[in-house]
Coordinates of C-alpha atoms in Angstrom, one line a residue:
M1 CA 0.0 -0.1 0.0
S2 CA 1.7 3.1 -1.2
A3 CA 0.3 5.3 1.6
F4 CA 2.3 3.6 4.2
V5 CA 5.3 5.3 5.5
T6 CA 8.3 3.1 4.3
D7 CA 11.0 5.0 6.4
P8 CA 9.8 6.4 9.7
H9 CA 13.2 7.1 10.9
A10 CA 14.0 9.5 7.9
T11 CA 15.2 12.9 8.8
G12 CA 14.1 16.3 7.3
P13 CA 11.4 19.0 7.9
E14 CA 8.5 17.5 9.8
P15 CA 5.1 18.1 8.2
P16 CA 2.4 19.5 10.6
P17 CA 1.4 16.4 12.7
G18 CA -1.7 14.5 11.7
P19 CA -3.2 11.3 13.4
L20 CA -0.9 8.4 13.7
I21 CA -2.4 5.2 12.2
L22 CA -1.0 1.8 13.2
T23 CA -2.2 -1.2 11.4
A24 CA -1.2 -3.7 8.7
D25 CA -4.8 -4.4 7.9
E26 CA -5.3 -2.6 4.6
T27 CA -9.0 -2.4 4.7
L28 CA -9.0 -0.7 8.1
A29 CA -6.1 1.5 7.0
E30 CA -8.1 2.7 3.9
Q31 CA -11.2 3.4 6.2
L32 CA -9.2 5.5 8.5
T33 CA -7.3 7.4 5.7
R34 CA -10.7 8.4 4.2
L35 CA -11.9 9.6 7.5
C36 CA -8.7 11.7 8.0
A37 CA -9.1 13.1 4.5
A38 CA -12.8 14.0 5.4
A39 CA -11.5 15.8 8.5
G40 CA -9.0 17.8 6.4
T41 CA -5.9 16.1 7.6
E42 CA -3.2 13.8 6.4
P43 CA -2.3 10.9 8.6
R44 CA 1.1 9.0 9.2
L45 CA 0.4 5.3 8.5
L46 CA 2.8 2.7 9.7
G47 CA 2.2 -1.0 9.1
G48 CA 4.5 -2.3 11.7
A49 CA 5.0 -1.6 15.4
P50 CA 6.2 -0.3 17.6
P51 CA 6.5 3.1 15.9
P52 CA 9.4 5.6 16.7
A53 CA 9.0 7.3 19.9
R54 CA 8.8 10.8 18.3
L55 CA 5.8 9.7 16.2
W56 CA 4.0 8.0 19.2
E57 CA 4.6 11.0 21.5
N58 CA 4.0 13.9 19.1
A59 CA 0.9 12.7 17.2
P60 CA -2.3 14.5 18.2
L61 CA -4.3 11.3 17.9
V62 CA -3.1 7.6 17.7
L63 CA -5.4 4.9 16.0
V64 CA -4.2 1.5 16.7
G65 CA -5.6 -1.4 14.8
D66 CA -6.3 -4.4 16.9
D67 CA -3.9 -6.5 14.8
L68 CA -1.0 -4.4 16.3
A69 CA -2.4 -4.0 19.8
E70 CA -0.1 -6.4 21.4
Q71 CA 2.9 -5.0 19.8
C72 CA 2.2 -1.5 21.0
A73 CA 1.1 -2.5 24.5
G74 CA 4.6 -1.8 25.9
L75 CA 4.8 1.8 24.7
P76 CA 4.6 4.8 27.2
R77 CA 1.0 5.6 28.3
R78 CA -0.3 8.8 26.7
P79 CA -3.8 10.3 26.0
G80 CA -5.4 10.1 22.7
V81 CA -5.0 6.4 21.9
L82 CA -7.9 4.7 20.3
L83 CA -8.2 0.9 19.6
L84 CA -9.9 -0.1 16.5
G85 CA -11.4 -3.5 16.6
L86 CA -11.6 -6.0 13.8
D87 CA -14.0 -8.6 15.2
L88 CA -17.1 -7.6 17.0
D89 CA -17.3 -11.1 18.7
D90 CA -13.9 -10.9 20.3
G91 CA -14.3 -10.1 23.9
E92 CA -10.6 -10.2 24.6
I93 CA -10.1 -6.9 22.8
W94 CA -11.1 -5.1 26.1
V95 CA -8.1 -6.8 27.9
R96 CA -5.8 -5.6 25.0
A97 CA -7.2 -2.0 25.4
V98 CA -6.3 -1.9 29.0
R99 CA -2.8 -3.1 28.3
L100 CA -2.5 -0.5 25.6
G101 CA -3.9 2.3 27.6
A102 CA -6.6 3.0 25.0
E103 CA -9.3 5.5 25.9
H104 CA -11.8 3.9 23.7
V105 CA -12.5 0.7 21.7
L106 CA -14.2 1.5 18.3
F107 CA -15.6 -0.6 15.5
L108 CA -16.2 0.8 12.0
P109 CA -18.6 1.7 10.4
D110 CA -20.7 2.1 13.5
A111 CA -18.2 4.5 15.2
Q112 CA -17.6 6.4 12.1
P113 CA -19.4 9.7 12.9
W114 CA -17.9 9.9 16.4
L115 CA -14.4 9.1 15.2
L116 CA -14.6 11.7 12.4
D117 CA -15.4 14.4 15.1
R118 CA -12.5 13.1 17.2
I119 CA -10.1 13.3 14.3
A120 CA -11.2 16.8 13.4
D121 CA -10.8 18.0 17.0
A122 CA -7.3 16.7 17.1
T123 CA -6.5 18.2 13.8
E124 CA -7.7 21.5 14.8
G125 CA -5.8 21.4 18.1
V126 CA -8.8 21.9 20.1
G127 CA -8.2 23.4 23.6
P128 CA -10.7 25.2 25.8
P129 CA -13.9 26.3 23.9
A130 CA -14.3 30.1 23.2
L131 CA -16.1 32.1 25.8
T132 CA -19.4 32.7 24.0
V133 CA -21.3 35.9 25.0
A134 CA -24.8 36.6 23.7
V135 CA -25.9 40.3 23.5
L136 CA -29.6 41.2 23.4
G137 CA -31.7 44.3 23.8
G138 CA -34.3 44.7 26.4
R139 CA -36.3 46.8 24.0
G140 CA -36.0 48.0 20.5
G141 CA -33.1 50.3 20.0
A142 CA -31.5 49.5 23.3
G143 CA -28.0 49.4 21.8
A144 CA -27.3 45.6 21.8
S145 CA -25.7 45.6 18.4
T146 CA -23.5 48.5 19.4
L147 CA -22.3 46.7 22.5
A148 CA -21.8 43.4 20.6
C149 CA -19.5 45.2 18.1
A150 CA -17.6 47.1 20.8
L151 CA -17.1 43.9 22.8
A152 CA -15.7 42.1 19.7
V153 CA -13.6 45.1 18.6
R154 CA -12.0 45.5 22.0
A155 CA -11.3 41.8 22.4
A156 CA -9.6 41.7 19.1
R157 CA -7.4 44.8 19.9
A158 CA -6.4 43.1 23.2
G159 CA -5.2 40.1 21.2
H160 CA -7.9 37.6 21.8
R161 CA -9.1 35.3 18.9
T162 CA -12.5 36.9 18.3
M163 CA -15.5 36.1 16.1
L164 CA -18.6 38.2 15.9
I165 CA -21.8 36.5 14.7
D166 CA -25.0 38.5 13.8
G167 CA -27.9 36.5 14.7
D168 CA -30.5 39.4 14.1
P169 CA -31.7 39.3 10.3
L170 CA -33.5 42.5 10.8
G171 CA -30.8 44.4 12.5
G172 CA -29.4 46.0 9.5
G173 CA -26.1 43.9 9.3
L174 CA -23.2 44.1 11.7
D175 CA -20.9 44.4 8.7
V176 CA -22.3 47.9 8.1
L177 CA -21.6 48.8 11.7
L178 CA -18.2 47.6 11.4
G179 CA -17.7 49.6 8.1
A180 CA -17.1 46.2 6.3
E181 CA -20.2 45.9 4.1
Q182 CA -18.0 45.9 0.9
A183 CA -15.5 43.4 2.4
G184 CA -15.2 40.1 0.6
G185 CA -16.1 36.9 2.5
L186 CA -19.2 34.7 3.3
R187 CA -22.4 35.8 4.7
W188 CA -25.2 34.0 6.4
P189 CA -26.9 33.1 3.2
D190 CA -23.9 31.4 2.0
L191 CA -23.9 29.2 5.2
A192 CA -27.7 28.6 5.5
A193 CA -27.4 25.0 4.1
S194 CA -24.6 24.0 6.6
R195 CA -25.0 20.8 8.5
G196 CA -22.8 18.6 10.6
R197 CA -19.3 19.5 11.4
I198 CA -17.5 22.6 10.0
S199 CA -13.8 23.4 10.3
G200 CA -13.4 26.4 12.7
A201 CA -10.2 27.4 11.0
E202 CA -11.8 27.2 7.5
L203 CA -14.8 29.2 8.7
A204 CA -12.6 32.0 10.1
K205 CA -10.6 32.2 6.8
A206 CA -13.8 32.5 4.7
L207 CA -15.3 35.3 6.7
P208 CA -14.6 39.1 6.3
E209 CA -11.9 40.1 8.9
P210 CA -12.4 43.8 9.8
H211 CA -10.6 45.2 12.7
R212 CA -8.6 41.9 13.4
L213 CA -11.9 40.0 14.1
S214 CA -13.8 37.4 12.0
A215 CA -17.4 38.6 11.3
L216 CA -20.4 36.7 10.1
S217 CA -23.3 39.0 9.1
W218 CA -26.2 39.1 6.6
D219 CA -26.1 40.4 3.1
R220 CA -28.7 42.6 1.4
S221 CA -30.7 39.7 0.0
D222 CA -34.2 38.8 0.9
I223 CA -33.1 35.7 3.0
L224 CA -34.1 36.6 6.6
T225 CA -33.9 33.2 8.3
I226 CA -31.4 30.5 8.8
P227 CA -32.2 26.9 10.1
A228 CA -31.3 26.1 13.6
E229 CA -29.1 23.3 12.2
A230 CA -27.0 25.9 10.4
M231 CA -26.6 27.9 13.6
R232 CA -25.6 24.9 15.6
S233 CA -22.9 23.9 13.0
V234 CA -21.3 27.3 12.7
L235 CA -21.4 28.2 16.3
A236 CA -19.9 25.0 17.2
A237 CA -17.1 25.5 14.7
A238 CA -16.5 29.1 16.1
R239 CA -16.4 27.9 19.6
R240 CA -13.9 25.1 18.9
R241 CA -11.4 27.8 17.8
G242 CA -11.1 29.2 21.4
G243 CA -10.9 32.8 22.3
L244 CA -14.1 34.9 22.2
V245 CA -17.4 34.5 20.4
V246 CA -19.9 37.4 20.5
L247 CA -23.4 36.8 19.4
D248 CA -25.8 39.7 18.5
L249 CA -29.3 38.1 19.0
P250 CA -32.8 39.5 18.5
R251 CA -35.3 40.1 21.3
H252 CA -37.8 37.9 19.6
L253 CA -36.2 34.5 19.6
D254 CA -36.4 32.5 16.4
E255 CA -35.2 28.8 16.3
A256 CA -31.7 29.8 15.3
A257 CA -31.3 32.4 18.1
A258 CA -32.7 29.9 20.6
Q259 CA -30.1 27.4 19.4
A260 CA -27.4 30.1 19.8
L261 CA -28.5 30.7 23.5
E262 CA -28.1 27.0 24.2
Q263 CA -24.4 27.2 23.3
A264 CA -23.7 30.5 25.0
D265 CA -21.9 30.9 28.4
T266 CA -23.2 34.4 29.3
G267 CA -25.8 36.7 28.2
L268 CA -25.7 40.5 28.4
L269 CA -29.1 42.2 28.3
V270 CA -28.8 45.9 27.4
V271 CA -31.6 47.9 29.0
P272 CA -32.2 51.7 29.2
A273 CA -32.9 53.0 32.7
E274 CA -36.5 53.5 31.9
L275 CA -39.8 52.1 33.3
R276 CA -41.2 51.0 29.9
A277 CA -37.8 49.5 28.9
L278 CA -37.7 47.7 32.2
A279 CA -41.2 46.1 31.6
A280 CA -40.2 45.1 28.0
A281 CA -36.8 43.7 29.2
D282 CA -38.5 41.5 31.9
R283 CA -40.4 39.6 29.0
V284 CA -37.1 39.3 27.1
A285 CA -35.2 38.0 30.2
A286 CA -37.9 35.4 30.9
A287 CA -37.5 33.9 27.4
V288 CA -33.7 34.0 27.6
R289 CA -33.4 32.4 31.1
I290 CA -35.2 29.2 29.8
R291 CA -32.1 28.5 27.8
L292 CA -29.3 30.5 29.5
A293 CA -28.7 30.5 33.2
D294 CA -26.0 33.3 33.3
L295 CA -27.8 36.4 32.1
R296 CA -26.7 39.9 33.3
A297 CA -28.0 43.4 32.9
V298 CA -26.0 46.2 31.2
V299 CA -28.0 49.4 32.1
R300 CA -27.8 52.5 29.9
T301 CA -27.9 55.6 32.2
P302 CA -29.0 58.1 33.0
G303 CA -32.8 57.7 32.8
P304 CA -35.5 60.2 32.7
S305 CA -37.1 59.0 36.0
G306 CA -34.0 58.7 38.2
L307 CA -33.8 54.9 38.0
T308 CA -30.3 53.7 38.7
A309 CA -28.5 50.7 37.1
A310 CA -28.8 48.8 40.4
D311 CA -32.6 49.5 40.4
V312 CA -32.9 48.2 37.0
A313 CA -30.9 45.0 37.7
R314 CA -32.8 44.4 40.8
G315 CA -36.1 44.9 39.1
L316 CA -35.1 42.2 36.4
H317 CA -33.7 39.9 39.1
L318 CA -30.4 39.9 37.2
R319 CA -26.7 40.4 38.1
L320 CA -25.5 43.9 37.2
A321 CA -22.8 43.6 34.6
G322 CA -22.3 47.4 34.5
E323 CA -23.7 50.6 33.2
L324 CA -23.1 52.6 30.1
A325 CA -23.2 56.3 30.0
P326 CA -23.8 58.2 26.6
E327 CA -20.9 58.3 24.3
P328 CA -20.7 61.6 22.2
G329 CA -19.9 61.1 18.6
L330 CA -20.9 57.4 18.4
A331 CA -23.7 58.0 15.9
L332 CA -21.3 60.0 13.7
D333 CA -18.7 57.3 13.9
A334 CA -21.1 54.7 12.6
E335 CA -21.9 57.0 9.6
R336 CA -18.3 57.1 8.8
G337 CA -17.7 53.5 9.1
A338 CA -15.9 53.6 12.4
P339 CA -17.1 50.9 14.7
P340 CA -18.1 51.2 18.3
G341 CA -15.4 50.6 20.8
L342 CA -12.6 52.2 19.0
R343 CA -12.5 55.3 21.3
D344 CA -10.1 54.2 24.0
G345 CA -11.5 56.4 26.7
G346 CA -15.1 56.0 25.8
P347 CA -17.8 54.4 28.1
L348 CA -18.0 51.4 25.8
A349 CA -14.3 50.8 25.8
R350 CA -14.1 51.1 29.5
F351 CA -17.1 48.7 30.0
C352 CA -15.8 46.1 27.5
G353 CA -12.3 46.4 29.1
R354 CA -13.5 45.6 32.5
F355 CA -15.8 42.8 31.2
L356 CA -12.9 41.1 29.3
T357 CA -10.5 41.5 32.2
E358 CA -12.9 39.5 34.3
A359 CA -14.1 37.0 31.9
M360 CA -11.2 36.2 29.8
P361 CA -7.6 34.8 30.6
P362 CA -4.8 37.2 29.7
V363 CA -3.2 37.0 26.3
V364 CA 0.3 35.6 26.6
A365 CA 2.7 37.0 24.0
A366 CA 4.5 34.4 22.0

């Protein structure tokens, strides 16, 4: 089989590590190679065991055919070793799995969907998932999109890997607010048919990248809805990249927005300090809390009746994330294509800075 590595001890530049496949069974090797190709990676295949120490130790994932399980049993224990069975009726495979230190015993084709996800995770170098923050308005015009953009802009400027996802089809498009409506890249209509697993890295490459962040927004077409399955796939890919994902969601939750909330870690509900806004926000909060436990209030002050930020948060039975004072020049900035959050000393920048300091680990310079 030409795909097998004939000289694993050869020197020279190392390619980016892919999964290590150890089996002399050509049928199994072909199945595993196809799965790796579907996950966008090229494996190292060896038809003999044990492998060189550098391959065993450095591979992000090791797939061992049961035909070589005994030969590999004496290798150092490491995470990410999976044993592929060849005979469903062989009960002794579980004993060999223990000797090998395998995390799982799998049989193809039944385990193919699970294994494909595991290979893709290893290929993408999955670490902690992104902190995912959903931003919603307590009433129309509360400023949720403005805060969502500002949070993403400040995070990207601080060095965090950041993706901003526009979940509000009637919001006018976050690409406009970012000054990137003419930027090349995919929009939601291009991804509406997405199902299953999407590569987080490939998704980020395909999106517009204004202000050092990846942005998924709407185009100017008549498509105003996306299936919940598309939101699930896209958001899962975004979360696997790590860093920060900011969601701008509508007050009236459609199926896609509800799905997004179920993957979010924290919600920020933007509420002006007004009695009518408080009443409207209470209804929004009730719908959100069905799907998201950590919902916090961001209060725009001052209000006309003297309500404080603490009053509003208390009335909504929410934790107060902070308050936002008026920011002069914000509307003019938007008309000029300058996104919210760029003014270093402005209320938005200060709020976002405090929130990110508390919520995100510091970026370590390479």
